[in-house]
Amino acid sequence: MNDLLLMCMVAGRRAAIPAIRVQSVIEIEDITPIPGAPAFIRGLTALRSQALTVIDCSVALGFETAPAPPDQRAAVVEIDGHLYALLVDAAYDVGEALSDPIEVPGGFGAGWQAATRGMVETDGGPTLLIDVEALVSGPVSQAA
C-alpha cells in the first residue's frame, strides 16, 4: 500500500488518518459550543479566519469523551468544502502503511468497525485506518 499516514491515538488506540486528507495538525485552545448539536460535535474553532467544526473522535466512535489535555491536538480535514478539526488523543508521526487494509478484528466495538477502512501494518505495529467521512458522520447509532 505504501500510503503516508498521520499516526495518532484515538480513544486509547493506535490509529491513522491518510496524510493526503490532512491539511494540518493544530493545537486546539478555544471551542465555542453549538447549542443543540449532537454530542460528538464539540463546537466550532477558528483557523486563519476560517471556522472549523470540531469533532470529538472518541464520542463519534461511541466512547465517552475524555478530559481535554492542555495541548489538545486536532487533524484538520476537508469534506465537501467544509473544514473539520478531528480531536485526537495525540498526533505523533507520519509513517507508511506497509500493508493493504484488512478487516478489523472483533473486540474493537461497533464504532471502530464502522469508522475505519480496516487495519494496516505500520512500523509501529497494527494500526486502525480511519475513514474520515464515516467518523465525521458520527456514532453508529446516529448513522443508522
PDB file of C-alpha atoms in Angstrom:
ATOM      1  CA  MET A   1       0.000   0.000   0.000  1.00  0.00           C
ATOM      2  CA  ASN A   2       2.799   2.443   0.996  1.00  0.00           C
ATOM      3  CA  ASP A   3       0.441   5.400   1.606  1.00  0.00           C
ATOM      4  CA  LEU A   4       1.587   8.086   4.036  1.00  0.00           C
ATOM      5  CA  LEU A   5      -0.421   8.230   7.249  1.00  0.00           C
ATOM      6  CA  LEU A   6      -0.735  10.649  10.167  1.00  0.00           C
ATOM      7  CA  MET A   7      -0.166   8.387  13.146  1.00  0.00           C
ATOM      8  CA  CYS A   8      -2.270   9.266  16.163  1.00  0.00           C
ATOM      9  CA  MET A   9      -4.021   7.914  19.229  1.00  0.00           C
ATOM     10  CA  VAL A  10      -7.814   7.958  19.282  1.00  0.00           C
ATOM     11  CA  ALA A  11      -9.855   6.600  22.182  1.00  0.00           C
ATOM     12  CA  GLY A  12      -6.699   4.952  23.519  1.00  0.00           C
ATOM     13  CA  ARG A  13      -5.984   3.031  20.287  1.00  0.00           C
ATOM     14  CA  ARG A  14      -3.272   3.392  17.666  1.00  0.00           C
ATOM     15  CA  ALA A  15      -4.959   4.933  14.630  1.00  0.00           C
ATOM     16  CA  ALA A  16      -4.002   6.656  11.400  1.00  0.00           C
ATOM     17  CA  ILE A  17      -5.532   9.183   9.056  1.00  0.00           C
ATOM     18  CA  PRO A  18      -4.450   9.162   5.404  1.00  0.00           C
ATOM     19  CA  ALA A  19      -1.955  12.052   5.215  1.00  0.00           C
ATOM     20  CA  ILE A  20      -3.358  13.157   1.869  1.00  0.00           C
ATOM     21  CA  ARG A  21      -6.591  14.054   3.720  1.00  0.00           C
ATOM     22  CA  VAL A  22      -4.864  16.103   6.463  1.00  0.00           C
ATOM     23  CA  GLN A  23      -4.383  19.817   5.771  1.00  0.00           C
ATOM     24  CA  SER A  24      -2.621  20.465   9.071  1.00  0.00           C
ATOM     25  CA  VAL A  25      -2.355  19.396  12.694  1.00  0.00           C
ATOM     26  CA  ILE A  26      -3.293  22.152  15.101  1.00  0.00           C
ATOM     27  CA  GLU A  27      -3.418  22.752  18.825  1.00  0.00           C
ATOM     28  CA  ILE A  28      -6.987  23.469  19.923  1.00  0.00           C
ATOM     29  CA  GLU A  29      -7.459  26.138  22.559  1.00  0.00           C
ATOM     30  CA  ASP A  30     -10.950  27.615  22.386  1.00  0.00           C
ATOM     31  CA  ILE A  31     -14.029  25.712  21.290  1.00  0.00           C
ATOM     32  CA  THR A  32     -17.365  27.510  21.067  1.00  0.00           C
ATOM     33  CA  PRO A  33     -20.248  25.103  21.762  1.00  0.00           C
ATOM     34  CA  ILE A  34     -23.117  24.846  19.287  1.00  0.00           C
ATOM     35  CA  PRO A  35     -26.497  24.656  21.057  1.00  0.00           C
ATOM     36  CA  GLY A  36     -28.490  21.588  20.045  1.00  0.00           C
ATOM     37  CA  ALA A  37     -25.595  19.914  18.216  1.00  0.00           C
ATOM     38  CA  PRO A  38     -25.038  16.185  18.732  1.00  0.00           C
ATOM     39  CA  ALA A  39     -22.534  15.303  21.487  1.00  0.00           C
ATOM     40  CA  PHE A  40     -19.820  14.236  19.023  1.00  0.00           C
ATOM     41  CA  ILE A  41     -19.752  17.785  17.597  1.00  0.00           C
ATOM     42  CA  ARG A  42     -17.828  19.604  20.307  1.00  0.00           C
ATOM     43  CA  GLY A  43     -18.371  23.033  18.691  1.00  0.00           C
ATOM     44  CA  LEU A  44     -16.518  25.493  16.486  1.00  0.00           C
ATOM     45  CA  THR A  45     -12.982  26.821  16.493  1.00  0.00           C
ATOM     46  CA  ALA A  46     -11.090  29.120  14.152  1.00  0.00           C
ATOM     47  CA  LEU A  47      -8.038  28.602  11.977  1.00  0.00           C
ATOM     48  CA  ARG A  48      -6.728  31.556   9.986  1.00  0.00           C
ATOM     49  CA  SER A  49     -10.160  33.262   9.972  1.00  0.00           C
ATOM     50  CA  GLN A  50     -11.942  30.071   8.917  1.00  0.00           C
ATOM     51  CA  ALA A  51     -14.468  28.245  11.068  1.00  0.00           C
ATOM     52  CA  LEU A  52     -13.807  24.564  11.759  1.00  0.00           C
ATOM     53  CA  THR A  53     -16.354  22.137  13.119  1.00  0.00           C
ATOM     54  CA  VAL A  54     -14.667  20.305  15.998  1.00  0.00           C
ATOM     55  CA  ILE A  55     -15.399  16.565  16.041  1.00  0.00           C
ATOM     56  CA  ASP A  56     -14.719  14.598  19.233  1.00  0.00           C
ATOM     57  CA  CYS A  57     -13.413  11.373  17.686  1.00  0.00           C
ATOM     58  CA  SER A  58     -13.911   9.344  20.867  1.00  0.00           C
ATOM     59  CA  VAL A  59     -17.596  10.279  21.082  1.00  0.00           C
ATOM     60  CA  ALA A  60     -18.044   9.750  17.330  1.00  0.00           C
ATOM     61  CA  LEU A  61     -16.749   6.204  17.882  1.00  0.00           C
ATOM     62  CA  GLY A  62     -19.303   5.635  20.648  1.00  0.00           C
ATOM     63  CA  PHE A  63     -16.977   6.148  23.633  1.00  0.00           C
ATOM     64  CA  GLU A  64     -17.162   8.747  26.379  1.00  0.00           C
ATOM     65  CA  THR A  65     -15.207  11.935  25.972  1.00  0.00           C
ATOM     66  CA  ALA A  66     -12.029  12.262  27.993  1.00  0.00           C
ATOM     67  CA  PRO A  67     -10.899  15.445  29.717  1.00  0.00           C
ATOM     68  CA  ALA A  68      -9.067  17.644  27.232  1.00  0.00           C
ATOM     69  CA  PRO A  69      -5.308  17.852  27.768  1.00  0.00           C
ATOM     70  CA  PRO A  70      -3.836  21.372  27.805  1.00  0.00           C
ATOM     71  CA  ASP A  71      -2.190  20.806  24.409  1.00  0.00           C
ATOM     72  CA  GLN A  72      -5.113  19.093  22.680  1.00  0.00           C
ATOM     73  CA  ARG A  73      -4.383  18.368  19.028  1.00  0.00           C
ATOM     74  CA  ALA A  74      -6.637  18.006  16.035  1.00  0.00           C
ATOM     75  CA  ALA A  75      -6.153  16.945  12.439  1.00  0.00           C
ATOM     76  CA  VAL A  76      -7.775  19.398  10.037  1.00  0.00           C
ATOM     77  CA  VAL A  77      -9.551  17.717   7.131  1.00  0.00           C
ATOM     78  CA  GLU A  78     -11.860  18.950   4.385  1.00  0.00           C
ATOM     79  CA  ILE A  79     -15.020  17.184   3.300  1.00  0.00           C
ATOM     80  CA  ASP A  80     -17.184  18.667   0.541  1.00  0.00           C
ATOM     81  CA  GLY A  81     -15.738  22.141   1.081  1.00  0.00           C
ATOM     82  CA  HIS A  82     -16.229  22.116   4.869  1.00  0.00           C
ATOM     83  CA  LEU A  83     -13.331  22.078   7.340  1.00  0.00           C
ATOM     84  CA  TYR A  84     -13.331  19.753  10.348  1.00  0.00           C
ATOM     85  CA  ALA A  85     -10.943  19.516  13.280  1.00  0.00           C
ATOM     86  CA  LEU A  86     -10.743  15.864  14.364  1.00  0.00           C
ATOM     87  CA  LEU A  87      -9.772  15.794  18.050  1.00  0.00           C
ATOM     88  CA  VAL A  88      -7.212  13.091  18.746  1.00  0.00           C
ATOM     89  CA  ASP A  89      -5.567  11.965  21.991  1.00  0.00           C
ATOM     90  CA  ALA A  90      -2.168  12.551  20.359  1.00  0.00           C
ATOM     91  CA  ALA A  91      -0.727  13.099  16.878  1.00  0.00           C
ATOM     92  CA  TYR A  92       2.851  11.963  16.853  1.00  0.00           C
ATOM     93  CA  ASP A  93       4.284  10.948  13.497  1.00  0.00           C
ATOM     94  CA  VAL A  94       3.867  10.468   9.787  1.00  0.00           C
ATOM     95  CA  GLY A  95       4.556   6.951   8.599  1.00  0.00           C
ATOM     96  CA  GLU A  96       3.749   4.482   5.861  1.00  0.00           C
ATOM     97  CA  ALA A  97       1.177   1.762   5.581  1.00  0.00           C
ATOM     98  CA  LEU A  98       3.197  -1.390   4.991  1.00  0.00           C
ATOM     99  CA  SER A  99       0.182  -3.491   4.003  1.00  0.00           C
ATOM    100  CA  ASP A 100      -3.227  -3.199   2.438  1.00  0.00           C
ATOM    101  CA  PRO A 101      -6.094  -2.798   4.926  1.00  0.00           C
ATOM    102  CA  ILE A 102      -7.519  -5.976   6.400  1.00  0.00           C
ATOM    103  CA  GLU A 103     -10.802  -6.374   8.250  1.00  0.00           C
ATOM    104  CA  VAL A 104     -10.814  -5.000  11.797  1.00  0.00           C
ATOM    105  CA  PRO A 105     -10.856  -7.943  14.212  1.00  0.00           C
ATOM    106  CA  GLY A 106     -13.720  -8.321  16.662  1.00  0.00           C
ATOM    107  CA  GLY A 107     -13.411  -6.803  20.081  1.00  0.00           C
ATOM    108  CA  PHE A 108     -12.815  -3.212  18.966  1.00  0.00           C
ATOM    109  CA  GLY A 109     -16.519  -2.343  19.030  1.00  0.00           C
ATOM    110  CA  ALA A 110     -19.115  -1.244  16.511  1.00  0.00           C
ATOM    111  CA  GLY A 111     -17.748   2.307  16.344  1.00  0.00           C
ATOM    112  CA  TRP A 112     -14.324   1.187  15.151  1.00  0.00           C
ATOM    113  CA  GLN A 113     -15.911  -1.312  12.753  1.00  0.00           C
ATOM    114  CA  ALA A 114     -17.979   1.485  11.154  1.00  0.00           C
ATOM    115  CA  ALA A 115     -15.394   4.298  11.168  1.00  0.00           C
ATOM    116  CA  THR A 116     -12.356   2.529   9.721  1.00  0.00           C
ATOM    117  CA  ARG A 117     -11.254   1.293   6.349  1.00  0.00           C
ATOM    118  CA  GLY A 118      -9.560  -1.606   8.092  1.00  0.00           C
ATOM    119  CA  MET A 119      -6.323  -2.284   9.891  1.00  0.00           C
ATOM    120  CA  VAL A 120      -2.903  -1.763   8.312  1.00  0.00           C
ATOM    121  CA  GLU A 121       0.582  -2.778   9.360  1.00  0.00           C
ATOM    122  CA  THR A 122       2.963   0.119  10.126  1.00  0.00           C
ATOM    123  CA  ASP A 123       6.446   0.454  11.642  1.00  0.00           C
ATOM    124  CA  GLY A 124       4.664   0.863  14.995  1.00  0.00           C
ATOM    125  CA  GLY A 125       2.546  -2.270  14.572  1.00  0.00           C
ATOM    126  CA  PRO A 126      -1.084  -2.852  13.576  1.00  0.00           C
ATOM    127  CA  THR A 127      -2.950   0.431  13.187  1.00  0.00           C
ATOM    128  CA  LEU A 128      -6.622   1.269  12.624  1.00  0.00           C
ATOM    129  CA  LEU A 129      -7.061   3.224   9.375  1.00  0.00           C
ATOM    130  CA  ILE A 130      -9.705   5.916   9.904  1.00  0.00           C
ATOM    131  CA  ASP A 131     -12.416   6.528   7.308  1.00  0.00           C
ATOM    132  CA  VAL A 132     -12.696  10.323   7.646  1.00  0.00           C
ATOM    133  CA  GLU A 133     -16.228  10.630   6.188  1.00  0.00           C
ATOM    134  CA  ALA A 134     -17.584   7.845   8.400  1.00  0.00           C
ATOM    135  CA  LEU A 135     -16.014   9.383  11.518  1.00  0.00           C
ATOM    136  CA  VAL A 136     -17.442  12.829  10.777  1.00  0.00           C
ATOM    137  CA  SER A 137     -20.885  11.264  10.287  1.00  0.00           C
ATOM    138  CA  GLY A 138     -20.967  10.415  13.983  1.00  0.00           C
ATOM    139  CA  PRO A 139     -21.799   7.412  16.112  1.00  0.00           C
ATOM    140  CA  VAL A 140     -23.153   4.255  14.527  1.00  0.00           C
ATOM    141  CA  SER A 141     -26.472   4.666  16.341  1.00  0.00           C
ATOM    142  CA  GLN A 142     -26.979   8.082  14.718  1.00  0.00           C
ATOM    143  CA  ALA A 143     -25.899   6.929  11.276  1.00  0.00           C
ATOM    144  CA  ALA A 144     -28.394   4.052  11.234  1.00  0.00           C
TER     145      ALA A 144
END
